[in-house]
Coordinates of C-alpha atoms in Angstrom, one line a residue:
M1 CA 7.1 -79.6 -58.9
T2 CA 5.0 -82.6 -57.9
A3 CA 5.6 -83.9 -54.4
P4 CA 7.1 -87.4 -54.5
L5 CA 5.8 -90.5 -52.9
T6 CA 7.6 -91.2 -49.7
P7 CA 9.4 -94.6 -49.5
L8 CA 8.5 -96.8 -46.6
L9 CA 11.0 -99.5 -45.6
G10 CA 10.2 -102.6 -43.5
A11 CA 12.7 -104.2 -41.2
D12 CA 14.6 -106.3 -43.8
A13 CA 14.6 -103.5 -46.3
M14 CA 15.9 -101.0 -43.8
R15 CA 18.7 -103.3 -42.8
A16 CA 19.6 -103.8 -46.5
A17 CA 19.7 -100.1 -47.1
D18 CA 21.9 -99.6 -44.0
Q19 CA 24.3 -102.2 -45.1
A20 CA 24.4 -100.9 -48.7
T21 CA 25.2 -97.4 -47.3
I22 CA 28.1 -98.8 -45.3
R23 CA 29.4 -101.1 -48.0
D24 CA 28.9 -99.2 -51.2
W25 CA 28.9 -95.6 -50.1
N26 CA 31.6 -96.0 -47.5
V27 CA 29.6 -94.4 -44.7
P28 CA 30.7 -96.0 -41.4
G29 CA 27.9 -97.5 -39.3
R30 CA 29.2 -95.4 -36.3
V31 CA 28.5 -92.3 -38.4
L32 CA 25.0 -93.4 -39.2
M33 CA 24.4 -94.1 -35.5
E34 CA 25.8 -90.7 -34.4
T35 CA 23.7 -88.9 -37.0
A36 CA 20.6 -90.7 -36.0
G37 CA 21.0 -90.1 -32.2
R38 CA 21.8 -86.5 -32.6
A39 CA 18.8 -85.9 -34.9
A40 CA 16.5 -87.7 -32.3
A41 CA 18.0 -85.5 -29.5
R42 CA 17.2 -82.4 -31.5
E43 CA 13.6 -83.5 -32.0
I44 CA 13.3 -84.0 -28.2
Q45 CA 15.0 -80.7 -27.4
A46 CA 12.6 -78.9 -29.7
R47 CA 9.5 -80.4 -28.2
W48 CA 10.6 -80.4 -24.5
P49 CA 12.9 -77.3 -24.2
G50 CA 12.7 -77.2 -20.4
L51 CA 13.4 -80.9 -19.9
G52 CA 15.0 -81.7 -16.5
A53 CA 15.5 -85.4 -16.3
A54 CA 15.3 -88.3 -18.8
T55 CA 15.6 -92.1 -18.5
V56 CA 17.0 -93.8 -21.6
L57 CA 16.4 -97.5 -21.9
V58 CA 19.2 -99.1 -23.9
G59 CA 19.0 -102.4 -25.7
T60 CA 22.0 -104.5 -26.9
G61 CA 21.5 -103.7 -30.6
N62 CA 22.2 -100.7 -32.7
N63 CA 18.9 -99.2 -31.6
G64 CA 20.5 -99.1 -28.1
G65 CA 23.5 -97.4 -29.6
D66 CA 21.2 -94.7 -31.0
G67 CA 19.8 -94.3 -27.5
L68 CA 23.3 -93.9 -26.0
V69 CA 24.0 -91.0 -28.5
V70 CA 20.7 -89.4 -27.4
A71 CA 21.7 -89.8 -23.8
R72 CA 25.1 -88.1 -24.4
V73 CA 23.6 -85.2 -26.4
L74 CA 20.9 -84.6 -23.8
A75 CA 23.4 -84.7 -21.0
A76 CA 25.6 -82.2 -22.8
G77 CA 22.6 -79.9 -23.0
G78 CA 22.2 -80.0 -19.2
V79 CA 19.5 -82.7 -18.9
R80 CA 20.0 -85.2 -16.0
V81 CA 20.1 -88.6 -17.8
R82 CA 20.0 -92.1 -16.4
A83 CA 20.9 -94.7 -19.0
V84 CA 19.5 -98.1 -18.0
V85 CA 21.6 -100.5 -20.1
L86 CA 20.7 -104.2 -20.8
P87 CA 23.5 -106.5 -19.9
G88 CA 25.4 -108.6 -22.4
D89 CA 27.7 -107.9 -25.4
G90 CA 26.2 -105.4 -27.7
T91 CA 27.1 -104.6 -31.3
P92 CA 30.5 -103.0 -31.7
D93 CA 29.1 -99.5 -32.5
R94 CA 26.8 -99.7 -29.5
Q95 CA 29.7 -100.8 -27.3
A96 CA 31.8 -97.9 -28.5
N97 CA 29.0 -95.4 -27.6
L98 CA 28.5 -97.0 -24.2
D99 CA 32.2 -96.6 -23.5
L100 CA 32.0 -92.9 -24.6
L101 CA 29.0 -92.3 -22.4
R102 CA 30.8 -93.8 -19.4
Q103 CA 33.7 -91.4 -20.0
H104 CA 31.2 -88.5 -19.9
A105 CA 29.9 -89.8 -16.6
E106 CA 33.4 -90.0 -15.2
A107 CA 33.9 -86.4 -16.3
E108 CA 31.0 -85.4 -14.0
A109 CA 28.5 -84.8 -16.8
P110 CA 24.9 -85.1 -15.5
V111 CA 24.6 -88.7 -16.6
E112 CA 24.4 -92.0 -14.8
V113 CA 24.9 -95.4 -16.5
V114 CA 23.5 -98.4 -14.7
V115 CA 23.4 -102.0 -16.0
F116 CA 19.9 -103.4 -15.8
D117 CA 19.3 -105.9 -13.0
D118 CA 15.9 -105.0 -11.7
V119 CA 13.1 -102.7 -13.0
R120 CA 13.4 -100.6 -9.8
Q121 CA 16.7 -99.2 -11.2
A122 CA 14.5 -97.2 -13.6
A123 CA 11.8 -96.5 -11.1
N124 CA 14.0 -95.0 -8.4
A125 CA 15.0 -92.0 -10.5
P126 CA 11.8 -90.2 -11.6
A127 CA 12.1 -88.7 -15.1
D128 CA 10.3 -86.1 -17.1
L129 CA 10.8 -88.2 -20.3
V130 CA 11.5 -91.9 -21.2
V131 CA 13.5 -92.7 -24.3
D132 CA 12.7 -96.2 -25.6
A133 CA 15.9 -97.5 -27.3
L134 CA 15.4 -101.2 -26.5
L135 CA 14.5 -103.0 -29.7
G136 CA 13.9 -100.7 -32.7
I137 CA 13.1 -102.5 -35.9
G138 CA 14.4 -105.8 -34.5
A139 CA 11.1 -106.4 -32.7
H140 CA 9.1 -109.5 -33.9
G141 CA 6.7 -111.5 -31.9
A142 CA 6.2 -111.6 -28.1
L143 CA 8.5 -109.5 -25.9
R144 CA 11.0 -111.4 -23.8
E145 CA 12.5 -110.6 -20.5
P146 CA 14.1 -108.3 -19.5
V147 CA 12.7 -106.1 -22.3
A148 CA 9.1 -107.1 -21.3
A149 CA 9.6 -105.9 -17.8
L150 CA 11.1 -102.5 -18.9
C151 CA 8.3 -102.0 -21.5
G152 CA 5.7 -102.8 -18.8
W153 CA 7.4 -100.2 -16.5
T154 CA 7.5 -97.7 -19.4
S155 CA 3.7 -98.1 -20.0
R156 CA 3.0 -97.3 -16.4
Q157 CA 4.7 -94.0 -16.4
S158 CA 3.0 -90.6 -16.7
A159 CA 6.1 -89.2 -18.4
P160 CA 5.9 -89.0 -22.2
V161 CA 7.8 -91.7 -24.1
V162 CA 10.0 -91.1 -27.2
A163 CA 10.6 -94.2 -29.3
L164 CA 13.6 -94.5 -31.5
D165 CA 12.7 -95.9 -35.0
V166 CA 9.7 -97.8 -33.7
P167 CA 8.2 -98.5 -30.2
S168 CA 9.7 -101.7 -28.8
G169 CA 7.4 -104.6 -29.5
L170 CA 5.9 -103.1 -32.7
D171 CA 6.7 -105.0 -35.9
A172 CA 8.3 -102.4 -38.2
T173 CA 6.9 -104.1 -41.3
T174 CA 3.3 -105.1 -40.4
G175 CA 2.4 -102.9 -37.5
A176 CA 1.5 -105.8 -35.2
A177 CA 2.1 -104.9 -31.6
A178 CA 3.2 -107.4 -29.0
E179 CA 1.5 -107.3 -25.6
G180 CA 3.2 -104.7 -23.5
T181 CA 4.3 -102.5 -26.4
P182 CA 4.6 -98.9 -25.0
R183 CA 2.5 -96.1 -26.4
A184 CA 4.9 -93.3 -27.5
A185 CA 4.1 -89.6 -27.6
L186 CA 6.7 -89.3 -30.3
T187 CA 8.5 -91.8 -32.6
V188 CA 11.6 -90.6 -34.4
A189 CA 12.1 -92.8 -37.5
F190 CA 15.6 -93.0 -38.8
G191 CA 16.2 -92.7 -42.6
A192 CA 12.7 -93.7 -43.6
L193 CA 9.3 -94.2 -42.2
K194 CA 8.5 -97.8 -41.4
P195 CA 5.3 -99.3 -42.7
G196 CA 4.4 -100.6 -39.3
L197 CA 4.1 -97.0 -38.0
R198 CA 1.2 -96.5 -40.4
L199 CA -0.4 -99.9 -40.4
G200 CA -2.1 -102.1 -37.9
D201 CA -1.4 -101.1 -34.3
G202 CA 1.2 -98.6 -35.4
P203 CA -0.8 -95.4 -35.2
T204 CA -2.0 -96.3 -31.7
H205 CA 1.5 -96.9 -30.4
A206 CA 3.7 -94.5 -32.4
G207 CA 2.1 -91.2 -31.5
E208 CA 3.5 -88.3 -33.5
T209 CA 5.9 -89.6 -36.1
V210 CA 8.8 -87.7 -37.6
T211 CA 11.4 -89.0 -40.0
V212 CA 15.0 -87.7 -39.8
E213 CA 17.7 -88.0 -42.4
I214 CA 20.8 -89.9 -41.2
G215 CA 23.0 -90.2 -44.3
I216 CA 21.4 -93.0 -46.3
P217 CA 21.3 -91.9 -49.9
P218 CA 17.7 -91.3 -51.1
A219 CA 18.3 -93.5 -54.1
L220 CA 18.9 -96.5 -51.8
L221 CA 15.7 -95.7 -49.9
R222 CA 13.7 -95.7 -53.1
Q223 CA 15.5 -98.9 -54.3
H224 CA 14.6 -100.8 -51.1
A225 CA 11.2 -99.4 -50.5
T226 CA 8.7 -101.9 -49.2
A227 CA 5.7 -99.6 -49.8
W228 CA 5.1 -95.9 -50.4
H229 CA 3.2 -93.2 -48.5
A230 CA 1.2 -90.6 -50.4
G231 CA 1.0 -87.4 -48.4
A232 CA -1.6 -84.6 -48.7
A233 CA 0.8 -82.6 -50.9
W234 CA 1.1 -85.5 -53.4
A235 CA -2.6 -86.0 -53.6
G236 CA -3.3 -82.3 -54.0
A237 CA -0.7 -82.0 -56.8
H238 CA -2.5 -84.9 -58.7
L239 CA -6.1 -83.7 -58.4
P240 CA -7.5 -82.8 -61.8
R241 CA -8.1 -79.2 -62.8
R242 CA -10.7 -78.1 -65.3
A243 CA -9.7 -76.4 -68.5
P244 CA -11.1 -72.9 -69.1
D245 CA -13.0 -74.2 -72.1
A246 CA -14.4 -77.3 -70.3
H247 CA -17.9 -78.5 -70.9
K248 CA -19.9 -81.3 -69.2
Y249 CA -18.7 -84.1 -71.4
S250 CA -15.0 -83.0 -71.6
A251 CA -15.0 -82.8 -67.7
G252 CA -15.6 -86.5 -67.5
R253 CA -18.6 -88.8 -68.0
V254 CA -19.5 -91.5 -65.4
L255 CA -21.8 -94.4 -66.0
A256 CA -23.1 -95.7 -62.6
V257 CA -24.6 -99.2 -62.5
V258 CA -26.1 -98.9 -59.0
G259 CA -29.1 -99.1 -56.8
S260 CA -32.1 -101.5 -56.3
R261 CA -35.6 -101.2 -55.0
A262 CA -34.3 -101.9 -51.4
F263 CA -31.1 -99.8 -51.6
T264 CA -31.5 -96.5 -53.2
G265 CA -29.4 -94.6 -50.7
A266 CA -26.2 -96.1 -52.0
A267 CA -27.1 -95.0 -55.5
V268 CA -27.8 -91.5 -54.4
L269 CA -24.5 -91.2 -52.4
S270 CA -22.2 -92.6 -55.0
T271 CA -23.6 -90.7 -58.0
A272 CA -23.6 -87.4 -56.0
S273 CA -20.0 -88.0 -55.0
A274 CA -18.9 -88.6 -58.6
Y275 CA -20.3 -85.1 -59.4
R276 CA -18.7 -83.6 -56.3
A277 CA -15.4 -85.1 -57.3
G278 CA -15.5 -83.1 -60.5
A279 CA -17.2 -85.3 -63.1
G280 CA -19.2 -83.3 -65.7
A281 CA -22.0 -85.8 -66.4
V282 CA -23.3 -88.8 -64.5
V283 CA -25.7 -91.3 -65.9
A284 CA -27.2 -94.0 -63.6
C285 CA -28.6 -97.3 -65.0
V286 CA -31.0 -98.4 -62.2
P287 CA -33.9 -100.8 -61.8
A288 CA -37.1 -99.2 -62.9
S289 CA -38.5 -99.2 -59.3
A290 CA -35.5 -97.1 -58.1
R291 CA -35.6 -94.4 -60.7
D292 CA -38.1 -92.1 -58.9
V293 CA -36.1 -92.0 -55.7
L294 CA -32.9 -91.2 -57.5
D295 CA -34.6 -88.5 -59.5
A296 CA -36.0 -86.9 -56.4
R297 CA -32.7 -87.0 -54.4
N298 CA -30.3 -86.3 -57.2
A299 CA -31.9 -84.2 -59.9
E300 CA -28.5 -83.7 -61.7
V301 CA -28.1 -87.5 -62.3
M302 CA -29.6 -88.8 -65.6
A303 CA -31.5 -91.8 -64.4
D304 CA -31.9 -94.5 -66.9
A305 CA -34.6 -97.1 -65.8
Q306 CA -33.7 -100.6 -66.7
P307 CA -35.5 -104.0 -66.5
E308 CA -35.5 -105.5 -63.0
T309 CA -35.8 -108.9 -61.3
G310 CA -38.6 -109.8 -59.0
A311 CA -36.4 -108.7 -56.1
G312 CA -36.1 -105.2 -57.6
T313 CA -32.5 -105.6 -58.8
L314 CA -31.1 -105.1 -62.3
A315 CA -32.0 -107.9 -64.6
V316 CA -29.7 -109.5 -67.2
A317 CA -31.9 -108.0 -69.9
A318 CA -30.3 -104.6 -69.0
R319 CA -26.9 -105.9 -70.3
D320 CA -27.0 -104.5 -73.9
A321 CA -28.3 -101.1 -72.9
V322 CA -25.7 -100.7 -70.2
L323 CA -22.9 -101.8 -72.5
E324 CA -24.1 -99.3 -75.1
R325 CA -24.1 -96.5 -72.5
A326 CA -20.6 -97.6 -71.4
Q327 CA -19.2 -96.9 -74.8
K328 CA -19.6 -93.2 -74.2
A329 CA -18.4 -93.2 -70.6
D330 CA -15.0 -92.3 -69.3
A331 CA -15.4 -94.4 -66.2
V332 CA -18.0 -97.0 -65.0
L333 CA -19.1 -97.5 -61.4
V334 CA -20.6 -100.9 -60.6
G335 CA -22.1 -102.2 -57.4
C336 CA -23.3 -99.6 -54.9
G337 CA -26.7 -100.7 -53.6
L338 CA -27.2 -103.3 -56.4
G339 CA -28.4 -105.9 -53.9
R340 CA -27.7 -109.6 -54.2
D341 CA -29.5 -111.7 -56.7
D342 CA -28.1 -114.5 -58.9
E343 CA -29.3 -112.9 -62.1
T344 CA -27.9 -109.5 -61.1
D345 CA -24.6 -111.1 -60.1
D346 CA -24.4 -112.7 -63.5
L347 CA -25.0 -109.3 -65.1
V348 CA -22.2 -107.7 -63.1
R349 CA -19.7 -110.3 -64.2
Q350 CA -20.7 -109.9 -67.8
L351 CA -20.4 -106.1 -67.5
V352 CA -17.0 -106.2 -65.9
A353 CA -15.7 -108.5 -68.7
G354 CA -17.3 -106.4 -71.5
V355 CA -16.9 -102.8 -70.5
G356 CA -14.0 -100.9 -72.2
A357 CA -13.7 -97.9 -69.9
P358 CA -12.0 -98.1 -66.4
V359 CA -14.3 -99.7 -63.9
V360 CA -14.7 -99.2 -60.1
L361 CA -16.2 -102.3 -58.5
D362 CA -17.7 -101.8 -55.0
A363 CA -20.0 -103.4 -52.5
D364 CA -22.5 -105.8 -54.1
G365 CA -20.5 -105.6 -57.3
L366 CA -17.6 -107.2 -55.4
G367 CA -20.1 -109.7 -53.9
A368 CA -20.9 -110.9 -57.4
F369 CA -17.4 -112.3 -57.7
A370 CA -17.5 -114.3 -54.5
G371 CA -16.6 -117.8 -55.7
H372 CA -15.7 -116.3 -59.1
A373 CA -12.7 -114.2 -58.1
G374 CA -10.5 -115.7 -60.9
R375 CA -12.8 -114.0 -63.4
L376 CA -11.7 -110.6 -62.2
A377 CA -8.5 -110.9 -64.3
E378 CA -10.6 -111.8 -67.4
R379 CA -11.1 -108.3 -68.8
A380 CA -9.2 -105.7 -70.8
A381 CA -10.2 -102.5 -69.0
P382 CA -8.5 -101.1 -65.9
L383 CA -10.2 -102.2 -62.7
V384 CA -10.3 -100.6 -59.2
L385 CA -11.7 -102.8 -56.4
T386 CA -12.7 -101.1 -53.1
P387 CA -13.3 -103.9 -50.6
H388 CA -13.4 -103.7 -46.8
L389 CA -12.3 -106.7 -44.8
G390 CA -15.6 -108.6 -45.0
E391 CA -15.8 -108.2 -48.8
L392 CA -12.2 -109.3 -49.2
R393 CA -12.9 -112.4 -47.1
R394 CA -15.7 -113.3 -49.5
L395 CA -13.5 -112.6 -52.5
V396 CA -10.6 -114.8 -51.4
G397 CA -13.0 -117.5 -50.1
D398 CA -11.7 -117.5 -46.5
P399 CA -14.0 -116.3 -43.6
D400 CA -11.0 -116.0 -41.3
F401 CA -8.8 -113.9 -43.7
D402 CA -7.3 -111.1 -41.6
P403 CA -3.7 -110.6 -42.6
D404 CA -1.2 -109.1 -40.2
D405 CA 0.8 -107.9 -43.2
R406 CA -1.9 -105.9 -45.0
A407 CA 0.6 -104.4 -47.4
G408 CA 1.9 -107.8 -48.4
A409 CA -1.6 -109.2 -48.8
V410 CA -2.8 -106.3 -51.0
R411 CA 0.3 -106.6 -53.2
E412 CA -0.3 -110.3 -53.8
L413 CA -4.1 -109.8 -54.5
A414 CA -3.6 -106.9 -56.9
A415 CA -1.1 -108.9 -58.9
R416 CA -3.4 -111.9 -58.9
W417 CA -6.4 -110.0 -60.1
R418 CA -4.5 -107.5 -62.4
A419 CA -6.4 -104.8 -60.6
T420 CA -5.9 -101.8 -58.3
V421 CA -7.1 -103.0 -54.9
V422 CA -8.1 -100.5 -52.3
F423 CA -8.1 -102.5 -49.0
K424 CA -10.2 -100.1 -46.9
G425 CA -9.3 -99.6 -43.3
M426 CA -7.5 -97.3 -40.9
P427 CA -5.5 -96.5 -43.0
S428 CA -6.5 -97.9 -46.4
V429 CA -3.8 -99.6 -48.4
V430 CA -3.7 -99.5 -52.2
G431 CA -2.1 -102.3 -54.2
T432 CA -1.3 -102.0 -57.9
P433 CA -1.0 -104.7 -60.6
D434 CA 2.8 -104.0 -61.0
G435 CA 3.5 -104.8 -57.3
R436 CA 3.5 -101.3 -55.7
V437 CA 1.8 -100.7 -52.4
I438 CA 0.7 -97.2 -51.4
V439 CA -0.4 -96.4 -47.9
G440 CA -3.2 -93.8 -47.8
P441 CA -4.0 -91.0 -45.3
P442 CA -4.2 -91.6 -41.6
G443 CA -7.6 -92.7 -40.3
V444 CA -10.2 -90.1 -39.3
P445 CA -12.6 -91.2 -36.6
A446 CA -15.5 -89.3 -38.2
L447 CA -15.4 -91.7 -41.1
A448 CA -16.8 -94.5 -39.0
T449 CA -20.3 -94.3 -40.3
A450 CA -22.4 -96.1 -42.9
G451 CA -22.3 -95.0 -46.5
T452 CA -18.8 -93.6 -46.6
G453 CA -17.7 -96.5 -48.8
D454 CA -20.3 -95.5 -51.4
V455 CA -18.9 -91.9 -51.3
L456 CA -15.4 -93.3 -51.9
A457 CA -16.5 -95.4 -54.8
G458 CA -18.3 -92.5 -56.5
T459 CA -15.3 -90.2 -55.8
V460 CA -12.8 -92.6 -57.4
A461 CA -15.1 -93.0 -60.4
G462 CA -15.4 -89.3 -60.8
L463 CA -11.6 -88.9 -60.7
L464 CA -11.1 -91.7 -63.2
A465 CA -13.5 -90.1 -65.5
Q466 CA -11.3 -87.0 -65.5
G467 CA -8.3 -88.9 -66.7
L468 CA -6.4 -90.0 -63.5
A469 CA -4.7 -93.3 -63.5
P470 CA -6.4 -96.0 -61.4
D471 CA -3.9 -95.9 -58.5
V472 CA -3.8 -92.1 -58.5
A473 CA -7.6 -91.9 -58.6
A474 CA -7.8 -94.4 -55.7
V475 CA -5.3 -92.5 -53.5
C476 CA -6.7 -89.1 -54.3
G477 CA -10.2 -90.4 -53.5
L478 CA -9.0 -91.6 -50.1
W479 CA -7.4 -88.2 -49.4
L480 CA -10.5 -86.3 -50.5
G481 CA -12.6 -88.3 -48.1
A482 CA -10.1 -88.0 -45.3
E483 CA -9.8 -84.3 -45.7
A484 CA -13.5 -83.8 -45.9
A485 CA -14.0 -85.8 -42.7
R486 CA -11.2 -83.9 -41.0
Q487 CA -12.8 -80.6 -41.8
W488 CA -16.2 -81.9 -40.6
G489 CA -14.7 -83.3 -37.4
E490 CA -12.8 -80.0 -36.7
A491 CA -16.2 -78.2 -36.9
H492 CA -18.4 -80.7 -35.1
G493 CA -16.3 -83.3 -33.3
P494 CA -15.3 -87.0 -34.0
A495 CA -18.9 -88.3 -34.2
G496 CA -22.1 -87.4 -35.9
L497 CA -21.0 -87.2 -39.5
I498 CA -23.3 -88.8 -42.1
A499 CA -22.2 -89.9 -45.5
S500 CA -24.0 -87.0 -47.3
D501 CA -22.0 -84.5 -45.2
L502 CA -18.9 -86.1 -46.6
T503 CA -20.2 -85.7 -50.2
D504 CA -21.0 -82.1 -49.6
R505 CA -17.5 -81.3 -48.4
L506 CA -15.6 -82.9 -51.2
P507 CA -15.1 -79.6 -53.2
A508 CA -13.8 -77.8 -50.1
A509 CA -11.5 -80.8 -49.4
A510 CA -10.1 -80.5 -52.9
R511 CA -9.5 -76.8 -52.5
A512 CA -7.7 -77.4 -49.2
L513 CA -5.5 -80.1 -50.7
R514 CA -4.5 -78.3 -53.9
P515 CA -1.2 -76.4 -53.7

């Protein structure tokens, strides 16, 4: 059975799913809160079995109510608990749990409840663990007092921090962190993972993340999903497998329109990666002056020398020969190392409009559409774009483009261009023409090196040639690269990987991902 995509719910979507559960499924909010708090307490007990003392910081909303349940359960297990509660009227469910915790304190349970007046109330009772139940998914923008003071105190502690749903100050939808947002050792997400835990500042502040079921029906979570997360199991289940009677052409044919006199390395990396991703045959249309280098470095690639400009880039005169080659291809890769020349840019735009096979457009191929991005939608074949932030800025025509909501931005651009858009980053985010957003694997530090984008483009082209849908090929390509980098980093450390190391490890990465 194929592993499903995991729904990610932003703040508004999560609130809607909560309310629908209460209204349409007759599950009281107090039950959801009790289930959430108990599940979080179990995660804490499993990781810190000898926990002696804990400080629980309690906000006025339902996240604070979750924290009060955690405090009660930990105290019942023998942990000395100090609950520092923000003053003011809280939600009814939070207030009911506050009253219940006070009853436990009166019954001589190892719990103390103090109403916040000064940050020293938290500081004068050293704890082995701090539970952040101040804001949850309600955080947006700058932290205000007294939450800012408590978050500042939390960040100064040596004790590990456990955040409930999201660390206070982290935007659950975008991953933007306010100044003073604590860095958690563990974040327990309730019902569904929040996009903000995977995007932007989220990975830095969330620490380990675990999602616990609290009683919201899975159908509601899927209905309200803001985005989706593709895990390793999902990617592994979708990787293509060769048939026993496969031959080089049935295994997938890639046509690569890549390289220039000045940039042969990108052509070498991308074509080798298409092979390592499983393609059976790779033909590269390159400028005549780049052919010998490609032949010497990639003997397996069938290099087809084409007319070139004075700058050593592909000339428009190559158009008919490339389109003829494309008729026999299962996927076409355009851009890696092409260089920038007005004539070559014109050739790229004509090829994207005229090719019938799925196209991966990367690097200088993307640059050819700067100022012409509207033409991206003027083609019939499926298209995968693989821009990093700088390339995306040039495509949208805004040098300051840097969206806080990367998922929302990629959703809008994919729809506008009728393309699968891979917004590269840590992590990369994939948008599809039908409005879905898929968050890729966590970032791997070893990938921070030149040439890995060429490897990704070639990998995606190789997967497309084997019959994967554009969005599936994009996500699987991201996972192959991440797993290959993870394996390399495990053997050598977080620095020192070069792009060809990544290419060489792609088959081992595929083997590790497949179930």
